[in-house]
PDB file of C-alpha atoms in Angstrom:
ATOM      1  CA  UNK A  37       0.000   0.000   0.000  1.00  0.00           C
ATOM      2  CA  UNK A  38       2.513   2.778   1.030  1.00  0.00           C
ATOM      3  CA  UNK A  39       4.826   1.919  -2.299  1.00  0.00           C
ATOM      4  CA  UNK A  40       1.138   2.261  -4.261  1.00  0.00           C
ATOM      5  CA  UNK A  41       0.892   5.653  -2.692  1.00  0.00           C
ATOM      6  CA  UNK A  42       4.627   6.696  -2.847  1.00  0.00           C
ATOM      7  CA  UNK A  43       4.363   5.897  -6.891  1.00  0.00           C
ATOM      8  CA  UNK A  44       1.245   8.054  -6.844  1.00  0.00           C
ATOM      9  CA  UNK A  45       2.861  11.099  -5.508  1.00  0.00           C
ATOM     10  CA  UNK A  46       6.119  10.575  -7.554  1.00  0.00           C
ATOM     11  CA  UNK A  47       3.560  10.626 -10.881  1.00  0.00           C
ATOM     12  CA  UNK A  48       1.807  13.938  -8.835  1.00  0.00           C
ATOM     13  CA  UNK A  49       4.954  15.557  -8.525  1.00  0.00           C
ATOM     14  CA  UNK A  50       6.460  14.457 -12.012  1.00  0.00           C
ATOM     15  CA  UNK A  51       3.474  15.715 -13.914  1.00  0.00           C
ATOM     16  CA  UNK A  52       3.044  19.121 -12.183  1.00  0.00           C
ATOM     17  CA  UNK A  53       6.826  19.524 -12.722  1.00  0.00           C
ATOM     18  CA  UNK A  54       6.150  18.983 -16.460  1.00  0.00           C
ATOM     19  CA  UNK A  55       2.817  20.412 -17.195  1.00  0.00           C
ATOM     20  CA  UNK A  56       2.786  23.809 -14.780  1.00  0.00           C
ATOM     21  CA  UNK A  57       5.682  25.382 -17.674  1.00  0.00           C
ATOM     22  CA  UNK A  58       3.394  24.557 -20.613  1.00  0.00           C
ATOM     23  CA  UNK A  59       0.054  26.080 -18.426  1.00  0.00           C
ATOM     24  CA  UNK A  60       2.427  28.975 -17.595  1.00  0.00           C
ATOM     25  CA  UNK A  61       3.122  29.329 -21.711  1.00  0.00           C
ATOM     26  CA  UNK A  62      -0.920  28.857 -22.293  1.00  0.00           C
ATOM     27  CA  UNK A  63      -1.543  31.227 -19.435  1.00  0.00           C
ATOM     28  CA  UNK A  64       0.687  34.095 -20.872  1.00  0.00           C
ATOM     29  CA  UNK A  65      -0.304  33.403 -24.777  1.00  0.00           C
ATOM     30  CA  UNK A  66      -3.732  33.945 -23.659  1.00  0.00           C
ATOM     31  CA  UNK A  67      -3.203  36.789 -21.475  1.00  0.00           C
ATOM     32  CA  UNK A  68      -4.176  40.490 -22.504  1.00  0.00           C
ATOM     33  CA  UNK A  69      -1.150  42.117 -21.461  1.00  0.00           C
ATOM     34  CA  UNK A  70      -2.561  46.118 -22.234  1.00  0.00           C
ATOM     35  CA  UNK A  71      -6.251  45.705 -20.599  1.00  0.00           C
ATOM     36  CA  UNK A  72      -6.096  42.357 -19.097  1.00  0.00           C
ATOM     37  CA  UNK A  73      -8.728  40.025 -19.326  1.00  0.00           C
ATOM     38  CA  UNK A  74      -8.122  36.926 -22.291  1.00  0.00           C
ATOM     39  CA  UNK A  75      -7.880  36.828 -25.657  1.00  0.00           C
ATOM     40  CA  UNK A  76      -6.642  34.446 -28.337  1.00  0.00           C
ATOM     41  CA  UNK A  77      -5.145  36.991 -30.672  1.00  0.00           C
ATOM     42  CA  UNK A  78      -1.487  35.174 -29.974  1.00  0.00           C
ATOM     43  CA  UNK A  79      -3.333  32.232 -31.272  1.00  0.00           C
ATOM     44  CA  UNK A  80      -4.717  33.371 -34.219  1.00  0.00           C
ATOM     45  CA  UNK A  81      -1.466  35.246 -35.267  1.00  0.00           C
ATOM     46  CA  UNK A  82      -0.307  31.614 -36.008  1.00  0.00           C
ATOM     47  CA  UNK A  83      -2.264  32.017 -39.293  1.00  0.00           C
ATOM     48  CA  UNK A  84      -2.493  35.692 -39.380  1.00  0.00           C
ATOM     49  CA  UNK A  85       0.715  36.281 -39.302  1.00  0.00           C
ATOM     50  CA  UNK A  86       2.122  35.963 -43.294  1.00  0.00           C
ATOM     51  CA  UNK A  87       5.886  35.806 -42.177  1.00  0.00           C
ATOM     52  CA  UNK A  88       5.000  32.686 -39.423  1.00  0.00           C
ATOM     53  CA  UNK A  89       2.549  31.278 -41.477  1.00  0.00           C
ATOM     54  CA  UNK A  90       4.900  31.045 -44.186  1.00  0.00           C
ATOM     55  CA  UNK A  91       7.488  29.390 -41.662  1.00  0.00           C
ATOM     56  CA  UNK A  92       5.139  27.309 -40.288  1.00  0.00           C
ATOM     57  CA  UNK A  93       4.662  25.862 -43.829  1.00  0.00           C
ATOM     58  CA  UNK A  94       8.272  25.629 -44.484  1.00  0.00           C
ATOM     59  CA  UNK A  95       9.065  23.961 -41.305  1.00  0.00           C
ATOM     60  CA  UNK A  96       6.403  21.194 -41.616  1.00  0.00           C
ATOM     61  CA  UNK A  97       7.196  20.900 -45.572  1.00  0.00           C
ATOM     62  CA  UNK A  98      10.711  19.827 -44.167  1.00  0.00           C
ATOM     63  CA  UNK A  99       9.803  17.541 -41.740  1.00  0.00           C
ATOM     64  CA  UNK A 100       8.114  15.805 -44.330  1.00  0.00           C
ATOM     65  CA  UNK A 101      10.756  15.486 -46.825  1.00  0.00           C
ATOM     66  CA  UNK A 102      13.191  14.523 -44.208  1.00  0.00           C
ATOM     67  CA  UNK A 103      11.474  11.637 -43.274  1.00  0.00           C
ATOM     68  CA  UNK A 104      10.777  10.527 -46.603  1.00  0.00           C
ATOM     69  CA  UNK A 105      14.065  10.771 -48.030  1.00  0.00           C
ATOM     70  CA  UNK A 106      15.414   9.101 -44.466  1.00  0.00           C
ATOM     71  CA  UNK A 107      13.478   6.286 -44.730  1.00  0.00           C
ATOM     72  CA  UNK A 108      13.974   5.684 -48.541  1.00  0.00           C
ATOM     73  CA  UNK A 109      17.668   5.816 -48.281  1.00  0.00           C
ATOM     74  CA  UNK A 110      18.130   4.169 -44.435  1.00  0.00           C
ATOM     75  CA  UNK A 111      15.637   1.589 -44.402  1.00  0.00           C
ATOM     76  CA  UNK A 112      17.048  -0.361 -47.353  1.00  0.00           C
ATOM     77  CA  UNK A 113      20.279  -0.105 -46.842  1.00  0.00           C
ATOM     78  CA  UNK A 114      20.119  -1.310 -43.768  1.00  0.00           C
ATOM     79  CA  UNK A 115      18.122  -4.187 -44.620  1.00  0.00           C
ATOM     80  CA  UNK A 116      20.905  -4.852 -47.793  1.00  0.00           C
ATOM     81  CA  UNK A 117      23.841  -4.897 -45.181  1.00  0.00           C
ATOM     82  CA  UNK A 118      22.342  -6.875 -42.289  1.00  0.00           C
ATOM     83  CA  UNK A 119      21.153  -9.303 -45.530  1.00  0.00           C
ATOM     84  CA  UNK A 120      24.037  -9.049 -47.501  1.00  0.00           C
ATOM     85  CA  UNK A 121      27.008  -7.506 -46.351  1.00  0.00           C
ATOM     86  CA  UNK A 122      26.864  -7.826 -42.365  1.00  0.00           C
ATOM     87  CA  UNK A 123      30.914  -6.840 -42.066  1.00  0.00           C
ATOM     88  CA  UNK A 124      29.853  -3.612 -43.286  1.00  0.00           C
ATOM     89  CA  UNK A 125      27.428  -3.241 -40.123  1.00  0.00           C
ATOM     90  CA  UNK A 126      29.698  -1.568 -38.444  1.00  0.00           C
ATOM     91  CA  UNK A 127      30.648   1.262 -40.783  1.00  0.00           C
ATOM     92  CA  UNK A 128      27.366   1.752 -41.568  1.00  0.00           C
ATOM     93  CA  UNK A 129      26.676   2.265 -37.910  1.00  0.00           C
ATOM     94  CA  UNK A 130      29.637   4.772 -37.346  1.00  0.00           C
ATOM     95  CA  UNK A 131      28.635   7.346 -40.485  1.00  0.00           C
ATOM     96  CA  UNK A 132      25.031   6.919 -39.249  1.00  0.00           C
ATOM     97  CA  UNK A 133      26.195   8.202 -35.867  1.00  0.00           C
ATOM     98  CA  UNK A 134      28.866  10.257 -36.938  1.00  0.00           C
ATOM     99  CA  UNK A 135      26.757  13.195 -36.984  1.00  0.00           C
ATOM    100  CA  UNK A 136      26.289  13.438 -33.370  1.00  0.00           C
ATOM    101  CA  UNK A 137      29.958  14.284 -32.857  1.00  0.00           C
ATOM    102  CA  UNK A 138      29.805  16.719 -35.041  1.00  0.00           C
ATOM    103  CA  UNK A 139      28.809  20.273 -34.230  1.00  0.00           C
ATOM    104  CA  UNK A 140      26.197  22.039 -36.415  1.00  0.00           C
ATOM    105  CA  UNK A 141      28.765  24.938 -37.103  1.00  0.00           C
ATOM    106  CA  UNK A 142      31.169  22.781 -38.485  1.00  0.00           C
ATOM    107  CA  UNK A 143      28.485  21.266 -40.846  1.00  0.00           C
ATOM    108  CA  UNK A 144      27.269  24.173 -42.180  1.00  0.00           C
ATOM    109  CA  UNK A 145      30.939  25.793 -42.906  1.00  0.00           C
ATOM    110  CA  UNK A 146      31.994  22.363 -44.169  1.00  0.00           C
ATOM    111  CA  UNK A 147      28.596  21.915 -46.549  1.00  0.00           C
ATOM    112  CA  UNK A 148      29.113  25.671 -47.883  1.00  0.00           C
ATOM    113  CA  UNK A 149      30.702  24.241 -50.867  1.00  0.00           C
ATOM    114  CA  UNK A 150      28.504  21.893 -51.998  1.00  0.00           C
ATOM    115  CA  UNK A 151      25.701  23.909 -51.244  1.00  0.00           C
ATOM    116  CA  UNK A 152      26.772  26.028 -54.217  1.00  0.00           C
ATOM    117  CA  UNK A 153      25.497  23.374 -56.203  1.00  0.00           C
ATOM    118  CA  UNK A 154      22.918  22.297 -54.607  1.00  0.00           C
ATOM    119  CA  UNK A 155      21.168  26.142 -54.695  1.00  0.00           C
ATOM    120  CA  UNK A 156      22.671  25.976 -58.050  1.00  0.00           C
ATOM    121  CA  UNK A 157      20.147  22.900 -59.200  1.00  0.00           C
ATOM    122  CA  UNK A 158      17.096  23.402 -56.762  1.00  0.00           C
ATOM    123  CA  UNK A 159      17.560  27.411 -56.372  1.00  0.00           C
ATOM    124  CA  UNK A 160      17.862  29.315 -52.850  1.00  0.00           C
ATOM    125  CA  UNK A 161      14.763  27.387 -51.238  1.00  0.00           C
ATOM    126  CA  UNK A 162      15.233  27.026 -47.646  1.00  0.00           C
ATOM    127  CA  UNK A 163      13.770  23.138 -48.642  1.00  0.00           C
ATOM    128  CA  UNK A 164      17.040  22.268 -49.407  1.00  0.00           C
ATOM    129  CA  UNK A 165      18.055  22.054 -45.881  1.00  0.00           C
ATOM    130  CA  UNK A 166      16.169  18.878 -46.620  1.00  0.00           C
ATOM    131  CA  UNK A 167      19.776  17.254 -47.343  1.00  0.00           C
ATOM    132  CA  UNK A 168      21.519  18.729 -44.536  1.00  0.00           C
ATOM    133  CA  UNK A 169      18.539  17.686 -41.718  1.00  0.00           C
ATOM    134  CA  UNK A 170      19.108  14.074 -43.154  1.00  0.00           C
ATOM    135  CA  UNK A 171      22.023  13.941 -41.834  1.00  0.00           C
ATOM    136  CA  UNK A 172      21.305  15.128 -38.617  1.00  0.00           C
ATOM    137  CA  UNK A 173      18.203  12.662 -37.726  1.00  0.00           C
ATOM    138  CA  UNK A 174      20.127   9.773 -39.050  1.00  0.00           C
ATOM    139  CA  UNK A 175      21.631   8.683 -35.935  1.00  0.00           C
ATOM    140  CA  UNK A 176      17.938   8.789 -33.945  1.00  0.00           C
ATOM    141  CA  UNK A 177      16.765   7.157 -36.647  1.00  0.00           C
ATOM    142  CA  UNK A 178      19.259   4.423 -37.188  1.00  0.00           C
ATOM    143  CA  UNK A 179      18.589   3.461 -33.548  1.00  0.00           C
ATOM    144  CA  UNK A 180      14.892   3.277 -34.116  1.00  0.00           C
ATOM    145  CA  UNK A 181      15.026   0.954 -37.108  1.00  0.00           C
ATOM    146  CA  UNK A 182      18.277  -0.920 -35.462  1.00  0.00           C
ATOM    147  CA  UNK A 183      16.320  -2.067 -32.912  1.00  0.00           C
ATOM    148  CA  UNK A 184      13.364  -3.029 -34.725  1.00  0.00           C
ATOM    149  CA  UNK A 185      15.164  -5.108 -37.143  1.00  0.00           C
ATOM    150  CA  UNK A 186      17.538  -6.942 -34.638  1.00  0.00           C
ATOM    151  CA  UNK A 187      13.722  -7.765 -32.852  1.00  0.00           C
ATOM    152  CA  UNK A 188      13.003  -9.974 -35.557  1.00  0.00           C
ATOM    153  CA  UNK A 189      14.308 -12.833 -37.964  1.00  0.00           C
ATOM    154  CA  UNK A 190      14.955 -10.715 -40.649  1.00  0.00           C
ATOM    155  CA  UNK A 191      16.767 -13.811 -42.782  1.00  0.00           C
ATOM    156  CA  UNK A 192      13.850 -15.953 -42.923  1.00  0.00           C
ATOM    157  CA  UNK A 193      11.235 -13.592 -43.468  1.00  0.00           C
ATOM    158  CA  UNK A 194      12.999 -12.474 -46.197  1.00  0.00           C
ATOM    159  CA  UNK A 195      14.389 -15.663 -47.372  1.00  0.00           C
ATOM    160  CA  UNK A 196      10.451 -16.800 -47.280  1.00  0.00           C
ATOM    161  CA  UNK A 197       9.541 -14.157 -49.498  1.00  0.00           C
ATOM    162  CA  UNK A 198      11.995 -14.964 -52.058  1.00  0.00           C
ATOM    163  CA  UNK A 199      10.985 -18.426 -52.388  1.00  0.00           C
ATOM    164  CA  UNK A 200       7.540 -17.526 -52.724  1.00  0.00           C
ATOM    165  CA  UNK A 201       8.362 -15.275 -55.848  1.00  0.00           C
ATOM    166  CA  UNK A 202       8.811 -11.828 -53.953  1.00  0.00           C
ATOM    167  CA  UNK A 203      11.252  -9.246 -55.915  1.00  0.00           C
ATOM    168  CA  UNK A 204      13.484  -7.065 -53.320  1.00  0.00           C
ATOM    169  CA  UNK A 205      10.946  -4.481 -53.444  1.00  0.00           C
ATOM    170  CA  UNK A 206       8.154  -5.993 -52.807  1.00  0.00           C
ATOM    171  CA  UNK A 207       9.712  -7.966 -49.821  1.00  0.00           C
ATOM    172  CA  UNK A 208      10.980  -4.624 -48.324  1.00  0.00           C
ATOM    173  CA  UNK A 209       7.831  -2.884 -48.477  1.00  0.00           C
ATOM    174  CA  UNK A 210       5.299  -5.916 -47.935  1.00  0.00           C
ATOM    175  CA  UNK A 211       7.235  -8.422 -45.572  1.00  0.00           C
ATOM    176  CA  UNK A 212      10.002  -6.565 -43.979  1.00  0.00           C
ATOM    177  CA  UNK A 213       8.564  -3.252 -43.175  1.00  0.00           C
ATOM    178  CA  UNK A 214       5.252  -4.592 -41.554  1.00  0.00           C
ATOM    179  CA  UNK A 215       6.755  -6.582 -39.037  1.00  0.00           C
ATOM    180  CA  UNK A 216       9.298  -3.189 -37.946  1.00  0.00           C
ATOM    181  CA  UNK A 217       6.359  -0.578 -38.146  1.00  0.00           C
ATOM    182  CA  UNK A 218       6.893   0.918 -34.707  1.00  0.00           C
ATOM    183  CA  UNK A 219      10.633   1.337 -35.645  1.00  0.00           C
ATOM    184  CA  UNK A 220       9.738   2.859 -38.782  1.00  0.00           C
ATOM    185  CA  UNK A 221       7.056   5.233 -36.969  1.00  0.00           C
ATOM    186  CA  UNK A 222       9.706   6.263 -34.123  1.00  0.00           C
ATOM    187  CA  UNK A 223      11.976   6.861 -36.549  1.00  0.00           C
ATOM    188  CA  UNK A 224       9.771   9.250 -38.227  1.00  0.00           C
ATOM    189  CA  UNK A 225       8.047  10.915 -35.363  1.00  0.00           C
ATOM    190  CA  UNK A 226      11.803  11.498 -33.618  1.00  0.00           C
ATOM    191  CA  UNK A 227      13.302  13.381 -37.211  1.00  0.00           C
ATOM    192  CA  UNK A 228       9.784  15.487 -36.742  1.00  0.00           C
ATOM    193  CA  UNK A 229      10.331  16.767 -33.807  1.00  0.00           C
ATOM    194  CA  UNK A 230      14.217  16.997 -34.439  1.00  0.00           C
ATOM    195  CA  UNK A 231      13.864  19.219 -37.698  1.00  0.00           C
ATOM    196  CA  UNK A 232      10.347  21.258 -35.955  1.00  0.00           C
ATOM    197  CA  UNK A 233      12.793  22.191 -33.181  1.00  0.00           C
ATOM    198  CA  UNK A 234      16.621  22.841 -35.469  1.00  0.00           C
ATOM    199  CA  UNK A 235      17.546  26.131 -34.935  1.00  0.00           C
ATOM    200  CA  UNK A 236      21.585  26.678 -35.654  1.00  0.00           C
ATOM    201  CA  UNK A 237      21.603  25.605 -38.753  1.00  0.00           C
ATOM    202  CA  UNK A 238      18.834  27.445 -40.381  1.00  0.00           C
ATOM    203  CA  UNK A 239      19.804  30.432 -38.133  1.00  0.00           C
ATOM    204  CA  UNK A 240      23.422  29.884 -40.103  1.00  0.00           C
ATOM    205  CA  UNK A 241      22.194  29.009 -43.508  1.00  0.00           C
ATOM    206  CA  UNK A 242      19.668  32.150 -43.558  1.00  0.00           C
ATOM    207  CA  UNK A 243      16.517  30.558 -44.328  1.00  0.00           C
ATOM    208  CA  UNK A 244      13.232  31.396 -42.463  1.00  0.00           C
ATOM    209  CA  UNK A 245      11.921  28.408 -40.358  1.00  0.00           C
ATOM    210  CA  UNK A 246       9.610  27.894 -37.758  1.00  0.00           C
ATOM    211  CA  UNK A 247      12.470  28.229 -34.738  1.00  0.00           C
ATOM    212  CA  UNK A 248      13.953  31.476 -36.197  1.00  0.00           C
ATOM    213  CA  UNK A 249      10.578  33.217 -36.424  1.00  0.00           C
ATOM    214  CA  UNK A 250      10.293  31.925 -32.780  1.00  0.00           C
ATOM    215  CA  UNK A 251      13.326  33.541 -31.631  1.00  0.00           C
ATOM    216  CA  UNK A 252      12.416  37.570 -34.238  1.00  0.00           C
ATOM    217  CA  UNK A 253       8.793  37.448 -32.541  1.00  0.00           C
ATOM    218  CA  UNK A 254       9.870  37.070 -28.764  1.00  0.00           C
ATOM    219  CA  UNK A 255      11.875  40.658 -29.263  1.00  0.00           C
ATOM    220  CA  UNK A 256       8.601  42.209 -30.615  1.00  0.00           C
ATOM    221  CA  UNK A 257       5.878  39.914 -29.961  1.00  0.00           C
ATOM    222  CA  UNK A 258       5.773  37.222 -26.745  1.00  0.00           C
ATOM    223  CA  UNK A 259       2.644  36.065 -26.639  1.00  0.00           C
ATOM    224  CA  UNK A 260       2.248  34.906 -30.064  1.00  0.00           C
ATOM    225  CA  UNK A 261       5.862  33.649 -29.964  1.00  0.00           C
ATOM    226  CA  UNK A 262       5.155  31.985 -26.518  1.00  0.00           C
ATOM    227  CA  UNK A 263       1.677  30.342 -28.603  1.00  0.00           C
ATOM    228  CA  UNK A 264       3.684  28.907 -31.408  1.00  0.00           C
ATOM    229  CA  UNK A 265       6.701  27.146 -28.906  1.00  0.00           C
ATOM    230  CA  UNK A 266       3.453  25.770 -27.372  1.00  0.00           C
ATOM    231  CA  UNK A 267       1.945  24.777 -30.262  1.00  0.00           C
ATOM    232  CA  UNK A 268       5.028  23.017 -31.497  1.00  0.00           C
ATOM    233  CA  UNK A 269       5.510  21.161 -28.442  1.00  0.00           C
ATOM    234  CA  UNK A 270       1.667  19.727 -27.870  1.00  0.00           C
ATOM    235  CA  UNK A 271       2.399  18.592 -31.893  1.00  0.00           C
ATOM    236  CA  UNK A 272       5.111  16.780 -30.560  1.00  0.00           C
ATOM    237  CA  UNK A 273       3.252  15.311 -27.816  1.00  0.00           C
ATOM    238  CA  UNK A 274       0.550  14.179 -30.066  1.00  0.00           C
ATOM    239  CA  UNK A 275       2.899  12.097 -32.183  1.00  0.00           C
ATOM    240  CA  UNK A 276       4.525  10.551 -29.186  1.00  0.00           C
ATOM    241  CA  UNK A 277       1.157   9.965 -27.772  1.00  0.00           C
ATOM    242  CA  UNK A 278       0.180   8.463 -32.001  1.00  0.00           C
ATOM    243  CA  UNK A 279       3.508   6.650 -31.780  1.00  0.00           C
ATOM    244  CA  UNK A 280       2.207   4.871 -28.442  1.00  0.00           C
ATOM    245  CA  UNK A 281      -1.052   4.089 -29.154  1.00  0.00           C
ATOM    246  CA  UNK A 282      -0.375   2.338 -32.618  1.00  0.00           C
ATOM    247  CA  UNK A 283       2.515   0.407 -31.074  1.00  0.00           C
ATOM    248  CA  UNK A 284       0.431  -1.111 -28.870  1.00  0.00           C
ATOM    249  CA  UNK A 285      -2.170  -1.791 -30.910  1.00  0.00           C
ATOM    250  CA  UNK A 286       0.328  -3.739 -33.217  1.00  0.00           C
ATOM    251  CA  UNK A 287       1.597  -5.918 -29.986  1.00  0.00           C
ATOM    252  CA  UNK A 288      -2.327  -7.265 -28.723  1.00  0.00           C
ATOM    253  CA  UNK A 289      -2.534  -7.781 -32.709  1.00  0.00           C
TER     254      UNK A 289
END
């Protein structure tokens, strides 16, 4: 009985510790600071507002193409060299993770070069950070998928597939992927919330995401800067909260 309590008041404290900052940031993004009172004006600059609209837009747009271009180039490969070539495992695992060693001022200085060409192909879009936020999820989302694959027998699902006909493509996306979903889906949800919340490199680079307009509106405008760090963060809860739901849902399956 008294550990039953004692865990209750550890989840008490635990939660107030964590949720009193984000009703502090709803209370003051709500809060009419010339006449008092309540209004959701902070709120509705998230729309209203062209300049963090526009990096609102931007920010999301990347999120999305990171993922898509981490998965399509990680999730393959790594399926290749754990089928294929497992002596490369381990190089493959110290470029994935290299980029945690590295800090994000020596990555922009040492992609400045071939940045050149890449504005030179797709133009001065801040989507091409696209290529450089790759690189920095990769070693959150190597772990994901690591441990997903190393959860199940990857040589005879794969060697199953083969014999019943399968091509490499369709055992990838029809056989292999299924059975490391949640893997997949961590790996996904963590880049999110990884490029949502990059700041140093765009800040670097010059382009106009979500963080930097974060940072211009807090010297002019709190509350609405105050409402869109909230309103980043609850998105992030919401696909941790996504993230657990469906993985349980795929382990009573």
């Amino acid at each position: 009985m008294s550990t039953r309590v004692a865990k209750g008041a550890l989840w008490v404290v635990f939660g107030l510790f964590f949720l009193f900052p984000l009703y502090a940031m709803a209370d003051f993004s709500t809060r009419n600071l010339l006449s008092g009172g309540r209004t959701m004006a902070a709120w509705a600059n998230l729309v209203t507002d062209e300049a963090l609209y526009q990096s609102i837009i931007t920010s999301l747009l990347l999120a999305v193409l990171t993922v898509v271009v981490m998965l399509i180039l990680l999730v393959p490969t790594m399926i290749w060299v754990r089928l294929r070539t497992p002596w490369a495992k381990g190089a493959v695992e110290f470029l994935c993770l290299l980029p945690l060693t590295i800090p994000a001022l020596v990555v922009v200085v040492g992609l400045k070069n071939v940045y050149l060409w890449v504005t030179y192909f797709f133009g001065e879009s801040a989507l091409t950070l696209t290529f450089v936020y790759v690189v920095v999820v990769l070693p959150f989302s190597y772990r994901s998928i690591d441990a997903a694959l190393s959860a199940i027998d990857l040589g005879t699902l794969s060697e199953a597939a083969r014999s019943l006909g399968a091509g490499w493509a369709t055992t990838i996306a029809r056989v292999v992927v299924p059975n490391i979903w949640s893997g997949v889906l961590s790996a996904a949800f963590i880049s999110v919330a990884v490029v949502l919340g990059e700041y140093t490199i765009a800040s670097l680079s010059g382009y106009q995401t979500l963080p930097i307009q974060i940072v211009a509106l807090g010297k002019t405008d709190g509350p609405t800067s105050v409402a869109a760090s909230l309103a980043t963060l609850l998105f992030g809860f919401v696909l941790l909260l996504v993230l657990s739901l469906v993985t349980r849902r795929r382990r009573h399956a």
